[in-house]
Coordinates of C-alpha atoms in Angstrom, one line a residue:
Chain A
M1 CA 3.9 -217.3 -38.3
I2 CA 5.0 -219.0 -41.5
I3 CA 2.2 -219.4 -44.1
E4 CA 2.9 -221.6 -47.2
K5 CA -0.5 -221.5 -48.9
I6 CA -1.9 -218.6 -50.9
D7 CA -5.5 -219.1 -49.8
L8 CA -4.5 -219.1 -46.1
L9 CA -2.5 -215.9 -46.5
R10 CA -5.4 -214.2 -48.4
K11 CA -7.8 -215.2 -45.6
F12 CA -5.5 -214.0 -42.8
L13 CA -4.9 -210.6 -44.6
K14 CA -8.6 -210.1 -45.4
E15 CA -9.4 -210.2 -41.7
K16 CA -6.6 -207.8 -40.9
R17 CA -7.7 -205.4 -43.6
Q18 CA -11.3 -205.5 -42.4
S19 CA -10.1 -204.5 -38.9
G20 CA -8.5 -201.4 -40.5
L21 CA -4.9 -202.4 -40.6
S22 CA -2.6 -201.4 -43.4
I23 CA -0.5 -204.1 -45.1
G24 CA 3.2 -203.8 -45.9
L25 CA 4.9 -206.3 -48.2
V26 CA 8.6 -207.0 -48.3
P27 CA 9.3 -209.4 -51.2
T28 CA 12.6 -211.4 -50.9
M29 CA 14.3 -214.5 -52.1
G30 CA 15.3 -215.3 -48.5
Y31 CA 18.7 -215.9 -47.0
L32 CA 18.1 -212.6 -45.3
H33 CA 20.8 -210.1 -44.5
E34 CA 20.8 -206.6 -43.0
G35 CA 19.6 -205.1 -46.3
H36 CA 16.4 -207.1 -46.1
L37 CA 16.0 -206.4 -42.4
S38 CA 16.2 -202.7 -43.0
L39 CA 13.2 -203.0 -45.3
I40 CA 11.3 -205.1 -42.8
R41 CA 12.0 -202.5 -40.0
R42 CA 10.8 -199.7 -42.3
A43 CA 7.7 -201.7 -43.2
K44 CA 7.0 -202.3 -39.5
K45 CA 7.1 -198.5 -38.8
E46 CA 4.6 -197.7 -41.6
N47 CA 2.1 -200.6 -41.5
G48 CA -0.3 -202.5 -39.2
V49 CA 0.7 -205.9 -40.7
V50 CA 4.1 -206.8 -42.3
V51 CA 4.3 -209.7 -44.7
V52 CA 7.8 -210.9 -45.8
S53 CA 7.7 -213.3 -48.7
V54 CA 10.6 -215.7 -49.0
F55 CA 10.5 -217.3 -52.5
V56 CA 13.4 -218.1 -54.8
N57 CA 11.6 -217.3 -58.0
P58 CA 12.5 -219.7 -60.8
S59 CA 11.2 -217.5 -63.6
Q60 CA 13.8 -214.8 -63.0
F61 CA 16.7 -217.2 -63.4
A62 CA 17.9 -218.3 -66.8
P63 CA 18.7 -222.0 -67.2
N64 CA 22.5 -221.4 -66.9
E65 CA 22.1 -219.3 -63.7
D66 CA 22.2 -220.2 -60.0
F67 CA 18.6 -221.1 -59.2
D68 CA 19.6 -224.4 -57.7
A69 CA 22.6 -223.1 -55.8
Y70 CA 20.9 -220.0 -54.5
P71 CA 21.2 -220.2 -50.7
R72 CA 18.1 -221.1 -48.7
D73 CA 17.5 -221.3 -44.9
I74 CA 13.9 -220.7 -44.0
D75 CA 14.4 -221.3 -40.3
R76 CA 17.0 -218.7 -40.1
D77 CA 14.9 -216.4 -42.3
Y78 CA 11.9 -216.8 -40.1
K79 CA 13.8 -216.0 -37.0
L80 CA 15.5 -212.9 -38.5
A81 CA 12.3 -211.6 -40.2
S82 CA 10.2 -212.0 -37.0
E83 CA 12.8 -210.2 -34.9
A84 CA 12.8 -207.3 -37.4
G85 CA 9.0 -207.0 -37.2
A86 CA 7.5 -209.4 -39.7
D87 CA 4.0 -210.7 -38.7
I88 CA 3.9 -213.3 -41.5
V89 CA 6.6 -215.0 -43.5
F90 CA 5.0 -216.2 -46.7
H91 CA 7.0 -219.2 -47.9
P92 CA 5.2 -220.9 -50.8
D93 CA 6.7 -223.7 -52.8
T94 CA 7.3 -223.4 -56.6
E95 CA 4.1 -225.4 -57.4
E96 CA 2.0 -223.1 -55.3
M97 CA 3.1 -220.0 -57.2
Y98 CA 3.6 -221.6 -60.6
P99 CA 1.2 -224.6 -61.0
P100 CA 2.1 -226.8 -64.0
Y101 CA -0.4 -224.9 -66.2
S102 CA 0.9 -221.5 -65.3
N103 CA 1.7 -219.5 -68.4
T104 CA 0.9 -215.8 -67.9
F105 CA 3.5 -213.0 -67.8
V106 CA 3.7 -209.4 -66.9
E107 CA 6.2 -207.5 -68.9
V108 CA 7.4 -203.9 -68.8
G109 CA 8.3 -203.1 -72.4
G110 CA 10.7 -200.6 -73.9
E111 CA 14.4 -200.2 -73.2
M112 CA 14.5 -200.1 -69.5
T113 CA 14.3 -203.9 -69.1
K114 CA 16.9 -204.4 -71.9
V115 CA 19.8 -202.3 -70.6
L116 CA 22.1 -202.9 -67.6
C117 CA 21.3 -206.4 -66.1
G118 CA 18.7 -206.9 -68.9
A119 CA 21.4 -207.1 -71.5
S120 CA 23.0 -210.2 -70.1
R121 CA 19.8 -211.5 -68.5
P122 CA 17.1 -211.0 -71.2
T123 CA 14.3 -212.9 -69.4
H124 CA 15.2 -211.8 -65.9
F125 CA 13.0 -208.8 -65.4
R126 CA 9.9 -210.5 -67.0
G127 CA 10.3 -213.1 -64.3
V128 CA 10.6 -210.4 -61.6
T129 CA 7.6 -208.4 -62.7
T130 CA 5.5 -211.5 -63.0
V131 CA 6.3 -212.8 -59.5
V132 CA 6.0 -209.4 -57.9
N133 CA 2.7 -208.9 -59.6
M134 CA 1.5 -212.3 -58.2
L135 CA 2.7 -211.3 -54.7
F136 CA 0.8 -208.0 -55.0
N137 CA -2.3 -209.8 -56.1
I138 CA -2.1 -212.2 -53.2
T139 CA -1.3 -209.7 -50.5
N140 CA -3.0 -206.6 -51.9
P141 CA -0.6 -204.4 -49.9
D142 CA -0.8 -200.7 -49.2
N143 CA 3.0 -200.4 -49.3
A144 CA 5.8 -202.5 -50.7
Y145 CA 9.5 -202.2 -50.0
F146 CA 12.5 -202.8 -52.2
G147 CA 16.2 -202.2 -51.9
Q148 CA 18.2 -199.7 -54.0
K149 CA 20.8 -202.4 -54.4
D150 CA 18.6 -203.7 -57.2
A151 CA 18.0 -200.2 -58.6
Q152 CA 16.9 -201.3 -62.0
Q153 CA 14.5 -203.8 -60.5
A154 CA 13.0 -201.1 -58.3
A155 CA 12.6 -198.7 -61.2
I156 CA 10.9 -201.4 -63.3
I157 CA 8.6 -202.4 -60.5
E158 CA 7.6 -198.7 -59.9
K159 CA 6.8 -198.5 -63.6
M160 CA 4.7 -201.7 -63.6
V161 CA 2.8 -200.3 -60.6
R162 CA 2.1 -197.0 -62.4
D163 CA 1.3 -198.5 -65.8
L164 CA -1.1 -201.2 -64.5
H165 CA -2.7 -198.9 -61.9
L166 CA -1.8 -201.2 -59.0
G167 CA -2.3 -198.4 -56.5
I168 CA 0.5 -199.6 -54.2
K169 CA 3.1 -197.2 -52.7
I170 CA 6.6 -198.4 -53.5
T171 CA 9.4 -197.4 -51.1
V172 CA 13.0 -197.9 -52.2
C173 CA 15.4 -198.1 -49.2
P174 CA 19.2 -197.4 -49.3
I175 CA 21.9 -200.0 -49.9
V176 CA 23.2 -201.6 -46.7
R177 CA 26.9 -202.3 -46.7
E178 CA 29.3 -204.4 -44.7
A179 CA 31.8 -202.4 -42.6
S180 CA 34.2 -203.0 -45.5
G181 CA 31.9 -201.2 -47.9
L182 CA 30.8 -204.4 -49.8
A183 CA 27.1 -204.2 -50.6
M184 CA 25.1 -206.8 -48.7
S185 CA 23.9 -209.7 -50.9
S186 CA 22.8 -213.2 -50.4
R187 CA 25.3 -214.1 -53.2
N188 CA 28.3 -212.8 -51.1
K189 CA 28.1 -216.3 -49.5
Y190 CA 29.6 -217.7 -52.8
L191 CA 32.7 -215.6 -52.5
S192 CA 36.2 -216.9 -51.5
E193 CA 38.2 -214.8 -49.1
E194 CA 40.3 -213.5 -52.0
E195 CA 37.3 -212.7 -54.1
K196 CA 35.6 -210.9 -51.2
T197 CA 38.7 -208.8 -50.7
Q198 CA 38.9 -207.9 -54.4
A199 CA 35.1 -207.2 -54.6
L200 CA 35.7 -204.2 -52.4
V201 CA 36.7 -202.5 -55.6
L202 CA 33.0 -202.2 -56.6
N203 CA 32.1 -199.7 -53.8
R204 CA 35.5 -198.0 -54.0
S205 CA 35.2 -197.3 -57.7
L206 CA 31.7 -196.0 -57.3
D207 CA 33.0 -193.7 -54.5
M208 CA 35.8 -192.6 -56.7
A209 CA 33.3 -191.8 -59.5
K210 CA 31.1 -189.8 -57.1
R211 CA 34.1 -187.7 -56.0
A212 CA 35.0 -187.0 -59.6
I213 CA 31.4 -185.8 -60.3
V214 CA 31.4 -183.7 -57.1
N215 CA 34.7 -182.2 -58.4
G216 CA 33.1 -181.3 -61.7
Q217 CA 33.4 -184.3 -64.0
R218 CA 30.2 -184.5 -66.2
N219 CA 31.2 -186.8 -69.0
S220 CA 29.6 -190.2 -68.7
A221 CA 32.2 -191.9 -70.9
E222 CA 35.0 -190.6 -68.7
I223 CA 33.2 -191.9 -65.6
V224 CA 32.8 -195.3 -67.1
R225 CA 36.4 -195.4 -68.2
M226 CA 37.6 -194.4 -64.7
I227 CA 35.6 -197.2 -63.0
T228 CA 36.5 -199.7 -65.7
D229 CA 40.2 -199.0 -65.3
R230 CA 40.0 -199.3 -61.5
I231 CA 38.1 -202.6 -61.6
N232 CA 40.3 -204.1 -64.2
K233 CA 43.3 -203.8 -61.7
E234 CA 41.7 -206.7 -59.7
S235 CA 43.0 -210.0 -61.1
L236 CA 39.7 -211.9 -60.4
A237 CA 37.3 -209.3 -61.7
S238 CA 35.5 -209.7 -65.0
I239 CA 33.2 -206.8 -65.9
D240 CA 29.7 -207.4 -67.2
Y241 CA 28.8 -203.7 -67.5
V242 CA 29.6 -200.3 -66.1
S243 CA 26.8 -197.9 -66.9
V244 CA 25.8 -194.2 -66.4
C245 CA 22.2 -193.4 -67.0
S246 CA 19.3 -191.3 -65.8
Y247 CA 17.2 -192.6 -62.9
P248 CA 14.6 -194.0 -62.8
D249 CA 14.2 -193.9 -66.7
L250 CA 17.5 -195.7 -67.3
I251 CA 18.3 -193.6 -70.4
A252 CA 22.0 -193.3 -71.3
A253 CA 23.2 -189.7 -71.5
E254 CA 26.6 -188.4 -72.7
Q255 CA 26.5 -185.7 -70.0
I256 CA 25.5 -186.1 -66.4
E257 CA 22.7 -183.5 -65.9
T258 CA 19.8 -185.0 -64.0
R259 CA 19.4 -187.6 -61.3
T260 CA 21.9 -190.2 -62.4
L261 CA 22.5 -193.9 -61.7
I262 CA 26.0 -195.3 -61.9
A263 CA 25.5 -199.1 -61.9
L264 CA 27.8 -202.0 -62.4
A265 CA 27.9 -205.8 -62.6
V266 CA 31.1 -207.7 -62.2
R267 CA 31.9 -211.4 -62.0
F268 CA 34.3 -212.8 -59.5
G269 CA 34.7 -216.5 -60.4
K270 CA 31.2 -217.8 -60.8
T271 CA 29.7 -215.1 -58.7
R272 CA 28.1 -212.1 -60.4
L273 CA 27.8 -209.0 -58.1
I274 CA 26.0 -205.8 -58.7
D275 CA 26.4 -202.4 -57.0
N276 CA 25.3 -198.8 -57.7
I277 CA 25.2 -195.3 -56.6
I278 CA 22.6 -192.6 -57.3
I279 CA 23.8 -189.1 -57.8
E280 CA 21.1 -186.5 -57.0
Chain B
M1 CA -23.0 -191.8 -61.0
I2 CA -20.4 -191.6 -63.7
I3 CA -16.7 -191.6 -62.5
E4 CA -14.0 -190.7 -65.0
K5 CA -10.9 -190.7 -62.8
I6 CA -9.1 -193.8 -61.4
D7 CA -8.3 -192.1 -58.0
L8 CA -11.9 -191.1 -57.4
L9 CA -13.2 -194.6 -58.2
R10 CA -10.6 -196.2 -55.9
K11 CA -11.6 -193.8 -53.1
F12 CA -15.3 -194.5 -53.6
L13 CA -14.8 -198.3 -53.6
K14 CA -12.5 -198.3 -50.6
E15 CA -15.3 -196.8 -48.5
K16 CA -17.8 -199.3 -49.8
R17 CA -15.4 -202.2 -49.1
Q18 CA -14.7 -200.9 -45.6
S19 CA -18.4 -200.9 -44.9
G20 CA -18.4 -204.6 -45.8
L21 CA -20.0 -204.5 -49.3
S22 CA -18.8 -206.9 -52.0
I23 CA -17.8 -205.4 -55.4
G24 CA -19.0 -206.7 -58.8
L25 CA -17.3 -205.5 -62.0
V26 CA -18.8 -205.7 -65.5
P27 CA -16.1 -204.6 -68.0
T28 CA -17.6 -203.4 -71.3
M29 CA -16.7 -201.3 -74.3
G30 CA -20.1 -199.6 -74.1
Y31 CA -22.9 -199.2 -76.6
L32 CA -24.7 -201.5 -74.2
H33 CA -27.2 -204.1 -75.4
E34 CA -29.2 -206.8 -73.7
G35 CA -26.2 -209.1 -73.4
H36 CA -24.3 -206.5 -71.3
L37 CA -27.5 -205.8 -69.3
S38 CA -27.8 -209.5 -68.4
L39 CA -24.3 -209.3 -66.9
I40 CA -25.2 -206.2 -64.9
R41 CA -28.4 -207.7 -63.6
R42 CA -26.5 -210.8 -62.5
A43 CA -23.8 -208.7 -60.8
K44 CA -26.5 -206.7 -59.0
K45 CA -27.9 -209.9 -57.6
E46 CA -24.6 -211.1 -56.2
N47 CA -22.8 -207.9 -55.0
G48 CA -23.3 -204.9 -52.8
V49 CA -21.8 -202.5 -55.3
V50 CA -21.8 -202.9 -59.1
V51 CA -19.3 -201.1 -61.3
V52 CA -19.8 -201.1 -65.0
S53 CA -16.7 -199.9 -66.9
V54 CA -17.3 -198.3 -70.4
F55 CA -14.0 -198.0 -72.2
V56 CA -13.2 -198.7 -75.8
N57 CA -9.7 -200.2 -75.3
P58 CA -7.3 -199.1 -78.0
S59 CA -4.7 -201.8 -77.2
Q60 CA -7.1 -204.6 -78.3
F61 CA -7.6 -203.1 -81.8
A62 CA -5.0 -203.5 -84.5
P63 CA -4.3 -200.4 -86.6
N64 CA -6.5 -201.6 -89.5
E65 CA -9.5 -202.4 -87.2
D66 CA -12.5 -200.4 -86.1
F67 CA -11.3 -198.5 -83.0
D68 CA -12.4 -195.1 -84.4
A69 CA -15.7 -196.4 -85.8
Y70 CA -16.6 -198.4 -82.8
P71 CA -20.0 -197.0 -81.6
R72 CA -20.0 -194.8 -78.5
D73 CA -23.0 -193.3 -76.6
I74 CA -22.1 -192.7 -72.9
D75 CA -25.4 -191.0 -72.0
R76 CA -27.4 -193.9 -73.3
D77 CA -25.0 -196.4 -71.7
Y78 CA -25.3 -194.6 -68.3
K79 CA -29.1 -194.7 -68.5
L80 CA -29.2 -198.4 -69.4
A81 CA -26.6 -199.5 -67.0
S82 CA -28.2 -197.6 -64.1
E83 CA -31.6 -199.1 -64.9
A84 CA -30.1 -202.6 -64.9
G85 CA -28.5 -202.0 -61.4
A86 CA -25.1 -200.4 -61.9
D87 CA -24.0 -198.1 -59.0
I88 CA -21.1 -196.7 -60.9
V89 CA -20.3 -196.3 -64.6
F90 CA -16.6 -196.0 -64.8
H91 CA -15.8 -194.1 -68.0
P92 CA -12.1 -193.1 -68.2
D93 CA -10.6 -191.5 -71.3
T94 CA -7.7 -193.1 -73.1
E95 CA -5.0 -191.0 -71.3
E96 CA -6.4 -191.9 -67.9
M97 CA -5.9 -195.6 -68.6
Y98 CA -2.9 -195.4 -70.9
P99 CA -0.8 -192.3 -70.0
P100 CA 1.8 -191.5 -72.7
Y101 CA 4.5 -193.4 -70.8
S102 CA 2.4 -196.6 -70.4
N103 CA 4.3 -199.6 -71.6
T104 CA 3.5 -202.7 -69.5
F105 CA 1.6 -205.7 -70.8
V106 CA -0.1 -208.7 -69.3
E107 CA 0.0 -211.7 -71.7
V108 CA -1.3 -215.2 -71.5
G109 CA 1.2 -217.4 -73.3
G110 CA 0.8 -220.7 -75.1
E111 CA -1.6 -221.6 -77.9
M112 CA -4.9 -220.4 -76.5
T113 CA -4.3 -216.8 -77.4
K114 CA -3.1 -217.7 -80.9
V115 CA -6.0 -219.9 -82.2
L116 CA -9.5 -218.8 -83.2
C117 CA -9.7 -215.0 -83.1
G118 CA -6.0 -214.9 -82.1
A119 CA -5.0 -216.1 -85.5
S120 CA -6.3 -213.1 -87.4
R121 CA -5.9 -210.7 -84.5
P122 CA -2.5 -211.5 -83.0
T123 CA -2.2 -208.6 -80.6
H124 CA -5.9 -208.6 -79.6
F125 CA -5.8 -210.8 -76.5
R126 CA -2.7 -209.1 -75.1
G127 CA -4.7 -205.9 -75.2
V128 CA -7.7 -207.5 -73.5
T129 CA -5.7 -209.1 -70.7
T130 CA -3.8 -205.9 -70.1
V131 CA -6.9 -203.7 -69.8
V132 CA -8.9 -206.2 -67.8
N133 CA -5.9 -206.6 -65.4
M134 CA -5.8 -202.8 -65.1
L135 CA -9.6 -202.7 -64.3
F136 CA -9.1 -205.5 -61.8
N137 CA -6.3 -203.5 -60.1
I138 CA -8.4 -200.3 -60.0
T139 CA -11.6 -201.9 -58.7
N140 CA -10.3 -204.9 -56.8
P141 CA -13.6 -206.7 -57.3
D142 CA -14.9 -209.9 -55.6
N143 CA -16.7 -210.9 -58.8
A144 CA -16.3 -210.0 -62.5
Y145 CA -18.8 -210.9 -65.3
F146 CA -18.1 -211.7 -68.9
G147 CA -20.3 -212.9 -71.8
Q148 CA -20.0 -216.3 -73.4
K149 CA -20.3 -214.5 -76.7
D150 CA -16.6 -213.8 -76.4
A151 CA -15.9 -217.4 -75.2
Q152 CA -12.2 -217.3 -76.0
Q153 CA -11.8 -214.0 -74.2
A154 CA -13.6 -215.5 -71.1
A155 CA -11.4 -218.6 -71.1
I156 CA -8.2 -216.4 -71.4
I157 CA -9.3 -214.1 -68.6
E158 CA -10.1 -217.0 -66.4
K159 CA -6.6 -218.3 -67.1
M160 CA -5.0 -215.0 -66.3
V161 CA -6.9 -214.8 -63.0
R162 CA -5.7 -218.3 -62.0
D163 CA -2.1 -217.9 -63.2
L164 CA -1.6 -214.5 -61.6
H165 CA -3.5 -215.4 -58.4
L166 CA -5.9 -212.5 -58.8
G167 CA -8.4 -214.1 -56.4
I168 CA -11.4 -212.8 -58.3
K169 CA -14.4 -215.0 -59.1
I170 CA -15.2 -214.9 -62.9
T171 CA -18.7 -215.6 -64.0
V172 CA -19.5 -216.3 -67.7
C173 CA -23.1 -215.6 -68.7
P174 CA -25.0 -217.1 -71.6
I175 CA -25.2 -215.4 -75.0
V176 CA -28.2 -213.2 -75.4
R177 CA -29.8 -213.3 -78.9
E178 CA -32.3 -211.2 -80.9
A179 CA -35.6 -212.8 -81.5
S180 CA -34.2 -213.7 -84.9
G181 CA -31.4 -215.7 -83.3
L182 CA -28.6 -213.2 -84.1
A183 CA -26.2 -212.9 -81.2
M184 CA -26.3 -209.4 -79.7
S185 CA -23.3 -207.3 -80.5
S186 CA -22.5 -203.7 -80.5
R187 CA -21.1 -204.3 -84.0
N188 CA -24.5 -205.4 -85.3
K189 CA -25.1 -201.7 -85.8
Y190 CA -22.7 -201.7 -88.7
L191 CA -24.8 -204.3 -90.7
S192 CA -27.1 -203.4 -93.6
E193 CA -30.5 -205.0 -93.7
E194 CA -29.4 -207.5 -96.2
E195 CA -26.2 -208.3 -94.2
K196 CA -28.3 -208.7 -91.0
T197 CA -30.6 -211.2 -92.7
Q198 CA -27.7 -213.2 -94.1
A199 CA -26.0 -213.1 -90.7
L200 CA -28.7 -215.3 -89.2
V201 CA -26.8 -218.1 -90.8
L202 CA -24.3 -218.0 -87.9
N203 CA -26.8 -219.1 -85.3
R204 CA -28.6 -221.4 -87.7
S205 CA -25.4 -223.3 -88.7
L206 CA -24.4 -223.7 -85.0
D207 CA -27.8 -225.1 -84.2
M208 CA -27.5 -227.5 -87.1
A209 CA -24.1 -228.6 -85.8
K210 CA -25.6 -229.1 -82.4
R211 CA -28.3 -231.3 -83.8
A212 CA -25.8 -233.3 -85.7
I213 CA -23.8 -233.9 -82.6
V214 CA -26.9 -234.8 -80.6
N215 CA -27.6 -237.3 -83.4
G216 CA -24.2 -238.9 -83.0
Q217 CA -21.8 -237.0 -85.2
R218 CA -18.4 -236.9 -83.3
N219 CA -16.0 -236.0 -86.1
S220 CA -14.8 -232.4 -85.8
A221 CA -13.8 -232.1 -89.4
E222 CA -17.3 -233.1 -90.5
I223 CA -18.8 -230.5 -88.2
V224 CA -16.6 -227.8 -89.6
R225 CA -17.4 -228.9 -93.2
M226 CA -21.1 -228.8 -92.5
I227 CA -21.0 -225.3 -91.0
T228 CA -18.7 -224.0 -93.7
D229 CA -20.9 -225.3 -96.5
R230 CA -24.0 -223.7 -94.9
I231 CA -22.4 -220.3 -94.4
N232 CA -20.9 -220.3 -97.8
K233 CA -24.4 -220.4 -99.3
E234 CA -24.8 -216.8 -98.1
S235 CA -23.5 -214.4 -100.9
L236 CA -22.2 -211.7 -98.5
A237 CA -20.5 -214.1 -96.0
S238 CA -16.7 -214.5 -95.9
I239 CA -15.5 -217.0 -93.3
D240 CA -12.5 -216.0 -91.0
Y241 CA -12.7 -219.4 -89.1
V242 CA -14.9 -222.2 -88.1
S243 CA -13.4 -224.1 -85.2
V244 CA -14.2 -227.1 -83.0
C245 CA -12.1 -227.3 -79.8
S246 CA -12.1 -228.3 -76.1
Y247 CA -13.4 -225.6 -73.7
P248 CA -11.9 -223.8 -71.8
D249 CA -8.5 -225.1 -73.0
L250 CA -9.2 -224.4 -76.7
I251 CA -7.3 -227.4 -77.9
A252 CA -8.3 -228.8 -81.3
A253 CA -9.5 -232.4 -81.2
E254 CA -10.3 -234.8 -84.1
Q255 CA -13.2 -236.3 -82.1
I256 CA -15.7 -234.5 -79.9
E257 CA -15.3 -236.1 -76.5
T258 CA -15.2 -233.5 -73.7
R259 CA -16.8 -230.1 -73.2
T260 CA -16.6 -228.6 -76.7
L261 CA -16.6 -225.1 -78.1
I262 CA -17.8 -224.6 -81.7
A263 CA -16.8 -221.1 -82.6
L264 CA -16.8 -219.1 -85.8
A265 CA -16.0 -215.6 -87.1
V266 CA -17.5 -214.4 -90.4
R267 CA -17.2 -211.1 -92.2
F268 CA -20.2 -209.5 -93.8
G269 CA -18.8 -206.5 -95.7
K270 CA -16.5 -204.7 -93.3
T271 CA -18.2 -206.2 -90.3
R272 CA -16.7 -209.2 -88.5
L273 CA -19.1 -211.1 -86.4
I274 CA -18.5 -213.9 -84.0
D275 CA -20.8 -216.5 -82.5
N276 CA -20.4 -219.8 -80.7
I277 CA -22.0 -222.7 -78.9
I278 CA -20.7 -224.8 -76.0
I279 CA -21.6 -228.5 -76.1
E280 CA -21.5 -230.0 -72.6

């Protein structure tokens, strides 16, 4: 079932909750791929009711970004989500989520929203935490599911949940990759064949970094240099950042000692791709 | 029963909710007076379970304000709240609500948090919306009750609830006054006898303004001048603001045409008092 109105969804879920069912939420921007579907399947295993939200959230896009171009196909999303176990696809329009008067924001402070993707997208995470907070308020879920592909986003949402005492269990699921190694993303659709081939360097350079660490490399600057050199061999690649930091705190460290995130963002033409690896 | 821990309160309320009871929340900073008790009695009428929170919220005080001096008496509060119908007094300590890592804020944007009390207390309402959001997340109430004494706060909280789709019904209850006309406030405790006598000018000047409006005065500047002149006759009074604006939007207007808030803040010695009247 597709529900477009907040009040209807709230009413539906209230009944489910009263009959003792737990609620799992999978927030997405739609154009679902295997990464999303892995979250939905996980949610189905752990909850009585699974809600998948499909909403391209304007407040997390800057004016120069790809909000209008972002791929949308609700019929396909509904079919895929249902097959993976969704009971409800929540698909509000922009006015439903952000009426004209809407002007309240939820913001995680400190450095963690300013580093990595936050450096080149300064209003992005405020938009993410605001819309996810809204979705939490509307669905009041027991569990919510996010992909490690957006590792910084997952860490920031976990922090919001702790800080605001939301009482929701957040589960972060592994990155799902194409057979080629390319991390699944709705934005892969933008890539030309040549860009798609060259984009394999993201996963390969992260793998290379992991091998170096397994073999004893502990110097963050060396790791960054190694990945940067590798990516720069691709003619169409333009690096936004390559970063080594603690996870989930996202604090840069000279030496790799604790749980570490190696994250990168690289542009191929107009398409900005991200990828990462967490070293335990 | 007094509950100090978030997890215990959540568990207690989950059971009540599952047995079909509605939950009413009355957020307070304690040192309860008849104003608070009127909210609790109203909540008791309309809900199966009433939670009164008693928490002096540090994030709504600026460093130069009276956070440390703010009166506290939890034993008295517990007795008064219980007699008025509270089932639970939630009394967390600062660390429980704001662990050292806490760094997430909920903020209503636009002008309504910057005018009136927001002008001299620029971080105040961000602190209010953040802590009230936390209390909503912890208690997940059906209804929450606020006093019209803090008319700007009530309007801002109603906006937060709408904007973030919190799905909580907010009820704003009338100002409760001493026999003398002085609006009840925990801060009245700070006043000397002389200050308390002079502070009667607040209610009197608002009444005078109301009579003028009933008699046909529609010019906001005239109303402000009339109130200001009256208050300035009191030797110990120092005006922070006198304001005429629409309610609940808090937009200044030259002419009084719609539902209108006349609000003022005046210092007597170190004590800052507020009062207001809403003209329908």
